[in-house]
Coordinates of C-alpha atoms and ligand atoms in Angstrom, one line a residue:
Chain C
M1 CA -28.0 -34.2 -3.4
T2 CA -27.3 -35.0 -7.1
P3 CA -25.9 -32.2 -9.1
K4 CA -28.1 -30.7 -11.8
P5 CA -27.0 -32.0 -15.2
L6 CA -25.4 -29.4 -17.5
K7 CA -27.5 -28.2 -20.4
N8 CA -25.5 -28.4 -23.7
T9 CA -26.0 -25.4 -25.9
S10 CA -23.0 -25.7 -28.3
D11 CA -24.0 -28.8 -30.2
T12 CA -26.0 -27.2 -33.0
L13 CA -26.2 -28.1 -36.6
D14 CA -25.1 -24.9 -38.4
F15 CA -24.8 -24.0 -42.1
A16 CA -21.2 -25.1 -42.4
W17 CA -22.2 -28.6 -41.1
Y18 CA -25.0 -28.9 -43.7
L19 CA -22.7 -27.6 -46.5
D20 CA -20.1 -30.1 -45.5
K21 CA -22.6 -33.0 -45.7
A22 CA -24.0 -31.8 -49.0
V23 CA -20.6 -31.4 -50.6
E24 CA -19.7 -34.9 -49.3
K25 CA -22.7 -36.4 -51.1
L26 CA -22.0 -34.5 -54.3
V27 CA -18.4 -35.6 -54.5
F28 CA -19.4 -39.2 -53.8
L29 CA -21.9 -39.0 -56.7
G30 CA -19.2 -37.6 -59.0
G31 CA -16.7 -40.2 -58.0
I32 CA -19.1 -43.1 -58.3
S33 CA -20.4 -42.1 -61.7
G34 CA -16.8 -42.1 -63.0
I35 CA -16.3 -45.6 -61.7
I36 CA -19.6 -46.7 -63.3
F37 CA -18.5 -45.4 -66.7
I38 CA -15.2 -47.2 -66.5
V39 CA -16.8 -50.5 -65.4
G40 CA -19.4 -50.1 -68.2
I41 CA -16.7 -49.8 -70.8
F42 CA -14.9 -52.7 -69.3
I43 CA -18.0 -54.9 -69.5
F44 CA -18.8 -53.8 -73.0
V45 CA -15.3 -54.7 -74.3
F46 CA -15.2 -58.0 -72.4
K47 CA -18.7 -59.0 -73.5
E48 CA -17.8 -58.7 -77.2
G49 CA -14.3 -60.1 -76.9
L50 CA -15.1 -62.9 -74.5
G51 CA -17.6 -64.4 -77.0
F52 CA -14.8 -64.9 -79.5
I53 CA -12.4 -66.2 -76.8
I54 CA -14.9 -68.9 -75.8
A55 CA -16.4 -69.9 -79.2
N56 CA -13.6 -69.5 -81.7
M57 CA -10.2 -68.7 -80.2
D58 CA -7.4 -71.1 -80.4
I59 CA -4.9 -69.8 -77.9
A60 CA -1.9 -71.4 -79.6
E61 CA -2.9 -69.8 -82.9
F62 CA -3.6 -66.4 -81.3
F63 CA -0.3 -66.1 -79.6
G64 CA 1.8 -68.3 -81.8
N65 CA 0.8 -67.6 -85.4
P66 CA 1.9 -64.5 -87.2
A67 CA -0.9 -64.7 -89.8
W68 CA -3.7 -62.3 -89.1
R69 CA -6.1 -63.1 -92.0
P70 CA -9.6 -62.4 -90.8
T71 CA -11.0 -61.8 -94.3
S72 CA -9.6 -64.8 -96.1
D73 CA -11.8 -67.8 -97.0
E74 CA -10.1 -69.8 -94.3
P75 CA -9.7 -67.0 -91.7
T76 CA -6.8 -67.2 -89.3
Y77 CA -6.5 -65.0 -86.2
G78 CA -2.8 -65.1 -85.3
A79 CA -1.9 -62.0 -83.3
L80 CA 1.8 -62.8 -82.9
A81 CA 2.9 -60.4 -85.6
L82 CA 0.7 -57.6 -84.2
I83 CA 2.0 -58.2 -80.7
A84 CA 5.5 -58.2 -82.0
G85 CA 4.8 -55.0 -83.9
T86 CA 3.5 -53.2 -80.9
A87 CA 6.2 -54.6 -78.7
S88 CA 9.1 -53.6 -81.0
V89 CA 7.7 -50.1 -81.6
T90 CA 7.0 -49.5 -77.9
G91 CA 10.4 -50.9 -77.0
L92 CA 12.2 -48.6 -79.4
A93 CA 10.0 -45.7 -78.2
V94 CA 11.1 -46.2 -74.6
L95 CA 14.7 -46.4 -75.6
T96 CA 14.3 -43.1 -77.4
A97 CA 12.2 -41.3 -74.8
V98 CA 13.9 -42.3 -71.5
P99 CA 17.2 -40.5 -72.1
F100 CA 15.6 -37.5 -73.5
S101 CA 12.9 -37.1 -70.8
I102 CA 15.0 -38.0 -67.8
G103 CA 17.7 -35.7 -69.1
S104 CA 15.4 -32.8 -69.7
A105 CA 13.6 -33.3 -66.4
I106 CA 17.0 -33.2 -64.6
Y107 CA 18.0 -30.1 -66.5
I108 CA 14.7 -28.3 -65.9
S109 CA 14.4 -29.2 -62.2
E110 CA 18.1 -29.1 -61.0
F111 CA 20.1 -26.9 -63.3
S112 CA 17.9 -24.3 -64.9
T113 CA 16.5 -21.4 -62.9
G114 CA 14.0 -18.5 -63.2
R115 CA 12.9 -17.6 -66.6
T116 CA 14.7 -20.4 -68.5
Q117 CA 12.9 -22.9 -66.2
E118 CA 9.5 -21.4 -66.7
F119 CA 10.0 -21.2 -70.5
L120 CA 11.1 -24.8 -70.7
K121 CA 8.2 -26.0 -68.6
I122 CA 5.8 -24.2 -70.9
L123 CA 7.5 -25.6 -74.0
I124 CA 7.3 -29.2 -72.7
E125 CA 3.6 -28.7 -72.0
L126 CA 3.1 -27.4 -75.5
L127 CA 4.9 -30.4 -76.9
A128 CA 2.8 -32.7 -74.9
A129 CA -0.3 -31.1 -76.4
I130 CA 0.6 -31.9 -80.0
P131 CA -2.1 -34.2 -81.4
S132 CA -0.9 -37.7 -82.4
V133 CA -2.0 -37.2 -86.0
V134 CA 0.5 -34.4 -86.3
W135 CA 3.2 -36.8 -85.1
G136 CA 2.0 -39.3 -87.6
F137 CA 2.3 -36.7 -90.3
I138 CA 5.9 -35.9 -89.2
G139 CA 6.6 -39.6 -89.5
L140 CA 5.2 -39.8 -93.0
S141 CA 6.5 -36.6 -94.5
I142 CA 9.8 -36.0 -92.6
M143 CA 11.1 -39.2 -91.1
N144 CA 10.1 -41.4 -94.0
P145 CA 12.3 -39.7 -96.7
L146 CA 15.0 -39.1 -94.0
I147 CA 15.3 -42.8 -93.2
I148 CA 15.3 -43.8 -96.9
D149 CA 18.2 -41.4 -97.5
L150 CA 20.2 -42.1 -94.4
F151 CA 20.0 -45.8 -94.4
N152 CA 19.5 -46.5 -98.1
V153 CA 16.4 -48.6 -97.5
P154 CA 13.4 -48.9 -99.9
I155 CA 10.8 -47.8 -97.4
G156 CA 11.0 -45.5 -94.4
L157 CA 7.8 -46.4 -92.7
N158 CA 8.9 -49.0 -90.3
V159 CA 9.8 -49.9 -86.7
L160 CA 12.5 -47.3 -86.6
N161 CA 10.2 -44.5 -87.8
A162 CA 7.3 -45.4 -85.6
G163 CA 9.5 -46.1 -82.5
V164 CA 11.2 -42.7 -82.8
I165 CA 8.0 -40.8 -83.4
L166 CA 6.3 -42.6 -80.5
G167 CA 9.3 -41.9 -78.3
L168 CA 9.3 -38.2 -79.1
M169 CA 5.6 -38.2 -78.5
A170 CA 5.9 -39.8 -75.1
A171 CA 8.9 -37.8 -74.0
P172 CA 7.1 -34.6 -73.0
I173 CA 4.7 -36.5 -70.7
M174 CA 7.5 -38.6 -69.2
T175 CA 9.5 -35.3 -68.7
T176 CA 6.6 -33.7 -66.9
I177 CA 6.0 -36.7 -64.6
A178 CA 9.8 -37.1 -64.0
E179 CA 10.2 -33.4 -63.2
D180 CA 7.3 -33.7 -60.7
A181 CA 9.1 -36.5 -59.1
L182 CA 12.4 -34.5 -58.8
K183 CA 10.5 -31.5 -57.6
A184 CA 9.0 -33.6 -54.8
V185 CA 12.5 -34.1 -53.3
P186 CA 12.7 -31.6 -50.5
D187 CA 15.1 -28.7 -51.0
Q188 CA 16.6 -29.4 -47.5
Y189 CA 18.3 -32.5 -49.0
R190 CA 19.9 -30.5 -51.7
E191 CA 21.0 -27.9 -49.2
A192 CA 22.4 -30.4 -46.8
A193 CA 24.3 -32.2 -49.5
E194 CA 25.7 -29.0 -51.0
A195 CA 26.7 -27.9 -47.5
L196 CA 28.8 -31.1 -47.5
G197 CA 30.7 -29.7 -50.4
A198 CA 29.0 -31.9 -53.0
T199 CA 29.0 -30.4 -56.6
K200 CA 25.7 -29.8 -58.3
W201 CA 26.1 -33.0 -60.3
Q202 CA 27.0 -35.0 -57.2
V203 CA 23.9 -33.7 -55.4
T204 CA 21.8 -34.7 -58.3
F205 CA 23.3 -38.1 -58.8
N206 CA 23.8 -39.2 -55.2
V207 CA 20.9 -37.6 -53.4
V208 CA 18.1 -36.3 -55.7
L209 CA 17.9 -39.2 -58.2
P210 CA 17.9 -42.0 -55.6
A211 CA 15.3 -40.1 -53.6
A212 CA 13.1 -39.7 -56.7
K213 CA 13.7 -43.2 -58.1
K214 CA 10.2 -44.4 -57.6
G215 CA 8.7 -41.4 -59.3
L216 CA 11.1 -41.7 -62.1
M217 CA 10.3 -45.4 -62.6
S218 CA 6.6 -44.7 -62.7
A219 CA 7.2 -41.9 -65.2
V220 CA 8.9 -44.4 -67.5
L221 CA 6.1 -47.0 -67.1
L222 CA 3.4 -44.4 -67.7
G223 CA 5.3 -43.5 -70.9
V224 CA 5.4 -47.1 -71.9
G225 CA 1.6 -47.3 -71.3
R226 CA 1.1 -44.3 -73.4
G227 CA 3.2 -45.8 -76.3
F228 CA 1.4 -49.1 -76.0
G229 CA -2.1 -47.5 -76.5
E230 CA -1.1 -45.0 -79.1
T231 CA -2.9 -45.6 -82.4
M232 CA -2.8 -42.9 -85.0
A233 CA 0.9 -42.0 -85.1
V234 CA 1.8 -45.7 -85.2
L235 CA -0.7 -46.4 -87.9
M236 CA 0.8 -43.7 -90.1
A237 CA 4.5 -44.3 -89.4
S238 CA 4.9 -48.0 -89.0
G239 CA 4.0 -49.0 -92.6
H240 CA 1.0 -51.0 -91.3
S241 CA 2.0 -54.3 -92.9
I242 CA 1.9 -57.6 -91.1
H243 CA 5.4 -58.8 -90.4
L244 CA 7.4 -60.4 -87.7
P245 CA 10.1 -57.7 -87.5
T246 CA 13.7 -58.9 -87.8
S247 CA 15.3 -55.5 -88.1
P248 CA 14.3 -51.9 -87.3
F249 CA 13.7 -51.3 -91.0
D250 CA 10.9 -53.8 -91.3
S251 CA 7.4 -52.5 -91.6
V252 CA 5.1 -53.7 -88.9
R253 CA 1.5 -53.4 -87.8
A254 CA 0.4 -52.6 -84.2
L255 CA -2.5 -54.0 -82.2
T256 CA -4.1 -50.6 -81.8
A257 CA -3.7 -49.7 -85.5
T258 CA -5.3 -53.0 -86.5
I259 CA -8.4 -52.3 -84.4
A260 CA -8.7 -48.8 -85.7
A261 CA -8.2 -49.8 -89.4
E262 CA -10.5 -52.8 -89.4
L263 CA -13.3 -52.2 -87.0
G264 CA -15.2 -49.9 -89.3
E265 CA -15.3 -52.6 -92.0
T266 CA -16.6 -55.5 -90.0
A267 CA -20.2 -56.5 -89.5
I268 CA -21.2 -55.9 -85.9
G269 CA -21.3 -59.3 -84.1
S270 CA -19.3 -61.1 -86.7
E271 CA -16.3 -63.3 -85.9
H272 CA -13.9 -60.7 -87.2
Y273 CA -15.6 -58.0 -85.1
R274 CA -15.3 -60.0 -82.0
A275 CA -11.7 -61.0 -82.7
L276 CA -10.9 -57.3 -82.8
F277 CA -12.4 -56.9 -79.4
T278 CA -10.2 -59.7 -78.2
L279 CA -7.2 -57.6 -79.3
G280 CA -8.8 -54.8 -77.3
I281 CA -8.9 -57.0 -74.2
L282 CA -5.3 -57.9 -74.6
L283 CA -4.4 -54.2 -74.8
F284 CA -6.6 -53.5 -71.9
I285 CA -4.9 -56.1 -69.7
V286 CA -1.4 -55.1 -70.6
T287 CA -2.0 -51.4 -70.1
F288 CA -3.8 -52.2 -66.8
F289 CA -0.7 -54.2 -65.6
I290 CA 1.7 -51.4 -66.6
N291 CA -0.3 -48.8 -64.7
L292 CA -0.7 -51.1 -61.8
T293 CA 3.0 -51.7 -61.6
A294 CA 3.6 -47.9 -61.8
D295 CA 1.1 -47.5 -59.0
I296 CA 2.7 -50.2 -56.8
I297 CA 6.1 -48.7 -57.3
V298 CA 4.9 -45.3 -56.3
R299 CA 3.1 -46.5 -53.2
G300 CA 5.6 -49.3 -52.4
K301 CA 7.4 -49.0 -49.1
G302 CA 10.4 -50.6 -50.9
D303 CA 13.1 -48.6 -49.0
R304 CA 15.6 -51.2 -48.1
Chain P
M2 CA 34.9 -3.2 -28.7
V3 CA 36.7 -5.7 -26.5
E4 CA 39.8 -6.9 -28.1
S5 CA 40.9 -10.3 -27.0
N6 CA 44.5 -9.4 -26.4
E7 CA 45.9 -12.9 -25.7
K8 CA 44.9 -13.9 -29.3
S9 CA 46.1 -10.9 -31.2
D10 CA 49.5 -12.4 -32.0
K11 CA 48.0 -15.4 -33.9
T12 CA 46.6 -15.2 -37.5
P13 CA 42.8 -15.6 -37.5
K14 CA 41.2 -18.6 -39.1
L15 CA 38.2 -16.5 -40.1
S16 CA 38.4 -12.8 -40.4
I17 CA 35.3 -10.6 -40.9
K18 CA 35.4 -7.0 -41.8
D19 CA 32.4 -4.7 -42.2
L20 CA 30.1 -7.5 -43.3
S21 CA 26.6 -6.5 -44.1
I22 CA 23.9 -8.9 -45.4
F23 CA 20.9 -8.1 -47.6
Y24 CA 17.9 -9.9 -48.9
G25 CA 17.0 -7.7 -52.0
K26 CA 17.0 -4.2 -50.7
E27 CA 16.4 -5.2 -47.0
K28 CA 19.5 -5.1 -44.9
V29 CA 19.3 -7.8 -42.2
L30 CA 22.7 -7.5 -40.6
S31 CA 25.1 -4.6 -40.6
N32 CA 28.8 -3.9 -40.0
V33 CA 30.0 -7.1 -38.4
S34 CA 33.8 -7.2 -37.8
F35 CA 35.7 -9.7 -35.8
D36 CA 38.3 -12.4 -36.0
I37 CA 37.9 -16.0 -35.0
F38 CA 40.9 -18.2 -34.2
E39 CA 41.8 -21.8 -34.4
N40 CA 40.8 -24.1 -31.5
E41 CA 38.2 -21.8 -30.1
I42 CA 34.5 -22.0 -29.8
F43 CA 33.0 -18.7 -30.8
G44 CA 29.5 -18.1 -29.6
I45 CA 26.9 -15.9 -31.4
I46 CA 23.9 -15.0 -29.3
G47 CA 20.9 -12.9 -30.0
P48 CA 17.1 -13.0 -30.2
A49 CA 15.1 -14.3 -33.1
N50 CA 15.5 -12.5 -36.5
S51 CA 18.7 -10.9 -35.4
G52 CA 20.6 -12.3 -38.4
K53 CA 22.5 -15.2 -36.9
T54 CA 21.5 -17.8 -39.5
S55 CA 22.0 -15.4 -42.3
F56 CA 25.5 -14.8 -41.0
L57 CA 26.3 -18.5 -41.0
R58 CA 25.0 -18.9 -44.5
I59 CA 27.4 -16.4 -45.9
L60 CA 30.5 -18.1 -44.4
N61 CA 30.3 -21.2 -46.6
R62 CA 28.6 -19.4 -49.4
M63 CA 25.2 -21.0 -48.9
D64 CA 23.8 -17.6 -50.0
T65 CA 23.8 -19.1 -53.5
F66 CA 20.5 -20.9 -52.6
V67 CA 18.7 -17.7 -52.1
P68 CA 18.7 -15.7 -55.3
E69 CA 18.1 -12.3 -53.7
M70 CA 20.6 -12.8 -50.9
R71 CA 23.9 -10.8 -51.1
F72 CA 26.5 -9.3 -48.9
E73 CA 29.1 -6.5 -48.7
G74 CA 32.3 -6.5 -46.8
E75 CA 35.1 -8.9 -46.5
V76 CA 35.2 -12.5 -45.2
V77 CA 38.6 -14.2 -45.2
F78 CA 38.7 -17.9 -44.4
D79 CA 41.9 -19.8 -44.2
G80 CA 43.8 -16.8 -45.6
K81 CA 41.7 -16.3 -48.6
N82 CA 38.7 -14.1 -49.3
I83 CA 35.7 -16.4 -49.7
M84 CA 34.7 -14.6 -52.9
E85 CA 38.1 -15.4 -54.3
W86 CA 38.0 -19.1 -53.7
R87 CA 38.0 -20.6 -57.2
N88 CA 36.5 -23.9 -56.0
L89 CA 33.3 -23.2 -54.1
Y90 CA 32.9 -26.8 -53.3
A91 CA 36.3 -27.0 -51.7
L92 CA 35.4 -24.0 -49.5
R93 CA 32.2 -25.8 -48.4
R94 CA 34.0 -29.1 -47.8
S95 CA 36.3 -27.4 -45.3
I96 CA 33.3 -25.9 -43.4
G97 CA 30.9 -28.3 -41.8
V98 CA 27.3 -27.1 -41.1
V99 CA 24.7 -28.4 -38.6
F100 CA 21.2 -27.0 -39.2
P101 CA 18.7 -26.3 -36.4
L102 CA 16.4 -29.1 -37.5
P103 CA 18.3 -32.2 -38.4
V104 CA 18.2 -33.1 -42.1
G105 CA 18.9 -36.8 -42.4
L106 CA 19.6 -37.6 -46.1
P107 CA 17.3 -40.3 -47.4
M108 CA 19.8 -43.1 -47.1
S109 CA 21.2 -45.3 -44.4
I110 CA 23.0 -44.1 -41.3
Y111 CA 26.2 -45.5 -42.8
E112 CA 25.7 -43.8 -46.1
N113 CA 24.9 -40.5 -44.5
V114 CA 28.3 -40.4 -43.0
A115 CA 30.1 -42.2 -45.9
L116 CA 28.7 -39.9 -48.6
S117 CA 31.2 -37.0 -48.2
P118 CA 34.3 -39.3 -48.0
R119 CA 33.0 -41.2 -51.1
L120 CA 32.5 -37.9 -53.0
R121 CA 36.1 -37.1 -52.1
G122 CA 37.1 -40.3 -53.9
I123 CA 37.6 -42.7 -51.0
R124 CA 36.6 -46.1 -52.3
S125 CA 38.1 -48.6 -49.9
K126 CA 35.5 -50.3 -47.7
G127 CA 37.9 -50.6 -44.8
E128 CA 38.8 -46.9 -44.9
L129 CA 35.1 -45.9 -45.1
D130 CA 34.2 -48.1 -42.2
S131 CA 36.8 -46.5 -40.0
I132 CA 35.8 -43.0 -41.0
V133 CA 32.1 -43.8 -40.3
E134 CA 33.0 -45.3 -36.9
R135 CA 35.3 -42.4 -35.9
C136 CA 32.8 -39.7 -36.9
L137 CA 29.9 -41.4 -35.2
R138 CA 32.0 -41.9 -32.0
R139 CA 33.0 -38.2 -32.0
A140 CA 29.3 -37.2 -32.4
A141 CA 28.5 -39.5 -29.4
L142 CA 26.2 -41.7 -31.5
W143 CA 28.2 -44.8 -32.2
D144 CA 27.1 -46.9 -29.2
E145 CA 23.4 -46.3 -30.0
V146 CA 23.6 -47.2 -33.8
K147 CA 26.5 -49.5 -34.2
D148 CA 24.2 -52.5 -34.7
R149 CA 21.9 -50.9 -37.2
L150 CA 24.1 -48.9 -39.5
N151 CA 22.0 -49.9 -42.5
V152 CA 18.7 -48.6 -41.4
L153 CA 17.4 -45.3 -42.8
G154 CA 18.8 -42.2 -41.1
S155 CA 15.4 -40.7 -41.0
L156 CA 14.2 -43.5 -38.7
L157 CA 16.3 -42.3 -35.8
S158 CA 14.9 -40.1 -33.1
G159 CA 15.3 -36.3 -33.4
G160 CA 18.2 -36.1 -31.0
Q161 CA 20.0 -39.1 -32.7
Q162 CA 19.4 -37.5 -36.1
Q163 CA 21.0 -34.3 -34.9
R164 CA 24.1 -36.2 -33.8
L165 CA 24.0 -38.0 -37.2
T166 CA 24.2 -34.6 -38.9
I167 CA 27.1 -33.7 -36.7
A168 CA 28.8 -37.0 -37.6
R169 CA 28.1 -36.2 -41.3
A170 CA 29.6 -32.7 -40.9
L171 CA 32.7 -34.3 -39.3
S172 CA 33.1 -36.7 -42.1
Q173 CA 34.0 -33.8 -44.3
E174 CA 37.1 -33.3 -42.1
P175 CA 36.2 -29.7 -41.8
K176 CA 38.6 -27.0 -40.6
M177 CA 35.6 -25.1 -39.2
L178 CA 32.3 -26.3 -37.9
L179 CA 29.2 -24.1 -37.9
L180 CA 26.4 -25.0 -35.5
D181 CA 23.0 -23.3 -35.8
E182 CA 20.9 -23.7 -32.7
F183 CA 21.6 -27.4 -32.7
S184 CA 19.7 -28.1 -29.5
I185 CA 16.4 -26.6 -30.6
A186 CA 14.9 -30.1 -31.2
V187 CA 17.0 -32.1 -28.8
D188 CA 16.4 -33.2 -25.2
P189 CA 18.7 -31.9 -22.4
V190 CA 20.5 -35.2 -22.0
T191 CA 21.4 -35.4 -25.6
T192 CA 22.3 -31.7 -25.6
M193 CA 24.8 -32.4 -22.9
K194 CA 26.3 -35.3 -24.8
I195 CA 26.7 -33.0 -27.9
E196 CA 28.2 -30.2 -25.8
D197 CA 30.8 -32.6 -24.4
A198 CA 31.6 -33.8 -27.9
L199 CA 32.1 -30.1 -29.0
K200 CA 34.5 -29.5 -26.1
D201 CA 36.7 -32.3 -27.5
L202 CA 36.4 -31.1 -31.1
R203 CA 37.6 -27.7 -30.1
N204 CA 41.1 -29.1 -30.1
E205 CA 40.9 -30.0 -33.7
M206 CA 39.0 -27.2 -35.4
T207 CA 37.3 -23.8 -35.2
I208 CA 33.7 -23.9 -34.0
I209 CA 31.1 -21.2 -34.4
L210 CA 28.1 -21.8 -32.2
V211 CA 24.9 -19.9 -32.8
T212 CA 22.6 -20.3 -29.9
N213 CA 19.7 -18.6 -28.3
L214 CA 20.5 -20.3 -25.0
V215 CA 22.8 -17.8 -23.3
Q216 CA 23.8 -20.4 -20.8
Q217 CA 25.0 -22.7 -23.5
A218 CA 27.3 -20.0 -24.8
R219 CA 28.6 -19.6 -21.3
R220 CA 29.3 -23.3 -21.0
L221 CA 31.0 -23.7 -24.3
A222 CA 32.2 -20.4 -25.9
N223 CA 35.6 -18.9 -25.4
R224 CA 34.4 -15.7 -26.9
T225 CA 30.9 -14.5 -27.8
A226 CA 29.3 -12.0 -30.1
F227 CA 25.9 -10.4 -29.6
F228 CA 23.6 -9.7 -32.5
L229 CA 20.4 -7.7 -32.0
M230 CA 17.8 -6.8 -34.7
G231 CA 20.3 -7.0 -37.5
E232 CA 22.9 -5.0 -35.6
F233 CA 26.2 -6.4 -34.4
I234 CA 26.4 -5.0 -30.9
E235 CA 29.7 -6.3 -29.6
E236 CA 32.1 -9.2 -29.2
G237 CA 34.3 -10.2 -26.3
N238 CA 35.4 -12.9 -23.8
T239 CA 32.3 -14.9 -22.8
E240 CA 33.0 -14.6 -19.1
D241 CA 32.9 -10.8 -19.5
F242 CA 29.4 -11.1 -20.8
F243 CA 28.3 -12.8 -17.7
T244 CA 30.2 -10.7 -15.2
G245 CA 28.6 -7.6 -16.7
N246 CA 31.9 -6.4 -18.1
V247 CA 30.4 -5.2 -21.4
Q248 CA 30.3 -2.1 -23.6
D249 CA 26.6 -1.8 -24.3
P250 CA 23.8 -1.9 -21.7
R251 CA 21.6 -3.9 -24.2
T252 CA 24.1 -6.8 -24.0
R253 CA 23.9 -6.9 -20.2
Q254 CA 20.1 -6.8 -20.4
Y255 CA 19.9 -9.6 -22.9
V256 CA 22.4 -11.8 -21.1
Q257 CA 20.5 -11.3 -17.8
G258 CA 17.2 -12.2 -19.5
R259 CA 15.6 -8.8 -19.2
F260 CA 14.8 -8.5 -22.9
G261 CA 11.9 -8.4 -25.3
Ligands
ATP22 N1 15.2 -16.1 -47.6 C1 14.9 -14.9 -47.0 N2 14.4 -14.0 -47.8 C2 14.1 -12.7 -47.2 N3 14.4 -12.5 -45.9 C3 14.9 -13.4 -45.1 C4 15.2 -14.7 -45.7 N4 15.8 -15.4 -44.7 C5 15.8 -14.6 -43.6 N5 15.3 -13.4 -43.9 C6 15.2 -12.3 -42.9 O1 16.4 -12.0 -42.4 C7 16.3 -11.6 -41.0 C8 17.3 -12.4 -40.2 O2 16.9 -13.8 -40.3 P1 17.8 -14.9 -39.7 O3 17.2 -16.2 -40.1 O4 19.2 -14.7 -40.1 O5 17.6 -14.7 -38.1 P2 18.1 -15.6 -36.9 O6 18.9 -14.7 -36.0 O7 18.8 -16.8 -37.3 O8 16.7 -15.9 -36.2 P3 16.3 -17.2 -35.4 O9 16.9 -17.1 -34.0 O10 14.8 -17.1 -35.3 O11 16.8 -18.4 -36.1 C9 14.9 -11.8 -40.6 O12 14.2 -10.6 -40.6 C10 14.3 -12.6 -41.8 O13 13.0 -12.3 -42.0
MG23 MG1 18.3 -18.9 -37.2

């Protein structure tokens, strides 16, 4: 005699099941539309810029010639000075921001406690929220005369000014990310190391910082990315004149500032207009690689 | 209270008088008093939440990690009240700790053991090598890891990691070793290995062994104290605990396994 098959009564679709499915669809829709927007922007920038690259661009001139003269009778589109401007300002910004931000992240996460810690965190977040035009203003009205007085140079709007301003601007964000990286190191490690008799500084230096090094590196890289794409403050503090900088006291012009300043005055679809989009592509690619590197570092299984 | 008469002529390594421990206003351990001597294993037994871990935390001033934790009474280690040690780090260096769940620091096996000597200022590779080997041998781990000292400590099995933390504690060259339920995440074979290692270490230092396996206390401890619900019940020769020669009936009940 074959046994009677069991009748299943528990496999019912209840409200929680339907809700789960509905939320899943909704989240998918939200996510996919974000991706569509990004891809749309990407296509738009590339469509405009690519036309220039194919029809008019002379690679050697673009990367090798410092003369950016889009409006002259014989226009030249040399981006070298602009690239050098952005690179020098960003480089100085990183040099300024890294010690400040890693230092304050260490202080906030490892040495301060209770109210001081809370207060500092809020302060850093407030600093991160200062609009870039305010930083530009500080560059113009405070740093400019300061540099002229201190170094006895004719003009204070230069690589030094923009680099420091940009560094100060990027520091709060770097600090926040670096502090998150330090906070992610489990307290057990600190306890275990202190139980060994390590001093606070030894624990920080020998255990916490190595354990957080990936997070710290990506904090620095994201700061670099931030500096690279910044426009307004650099436009105001750098002097905005086309120069291959040879000293920190040279005025320079940045890629971003060039686009911001010139795009409004060009005819849509003109050669100049498209050349500016090519600068945009360059920015896009570099920022993309910086973020990608940060991402790879964070995910990387690079432990020994 | 049972006085261990044969020890009373020696000066204690660790002397505790009227120790009470608080978290904020809540008292979690009260009125502990006993002396612990060199070259003995002192067992502390008691059910969960009786205050054993809190007690160990005080001894090397790990209370500083918990802002609301404080204590009253007197703890004298190596002839000096622990609150009067000027160099907190030196106090901690002379007291090794092994936690219930092994905490391998995020570095190689070698570096885990070499860290403390390095921080003490030992630079010579040869000297570090020999310290690492000696500590790993004494923790009964050397044979299993000698060919892969450069892999991450956290890749070892749980029992191996626990022996790694013992080796790390030994690398401090401590005068006293605190073990907090070290066998909680360790298999019986490894437990036996560690127990054998502890019997050897007894000749070189003072060991305090917190355990909730009463038989482990019986196997290892010269003397034992019983904590219950934040109360220090009594302290005496371990054998007396198991022959029923105790002051308080609750001790007898706990040791015989007739308890909550
Ligand atoms: N950080 C803390 N803050 C407040 N109370 C705590 C803290 N740590 C422990 N306690 C309390 O102190 C009491 C004793 O805890 P303790 O960890 O010392 O017990 P234990 O004997 O080690 O227990 P177990 O055998 O479970 O490890 C418990 O009631 C616990 O809730
Ligand atoms: Mg405990």
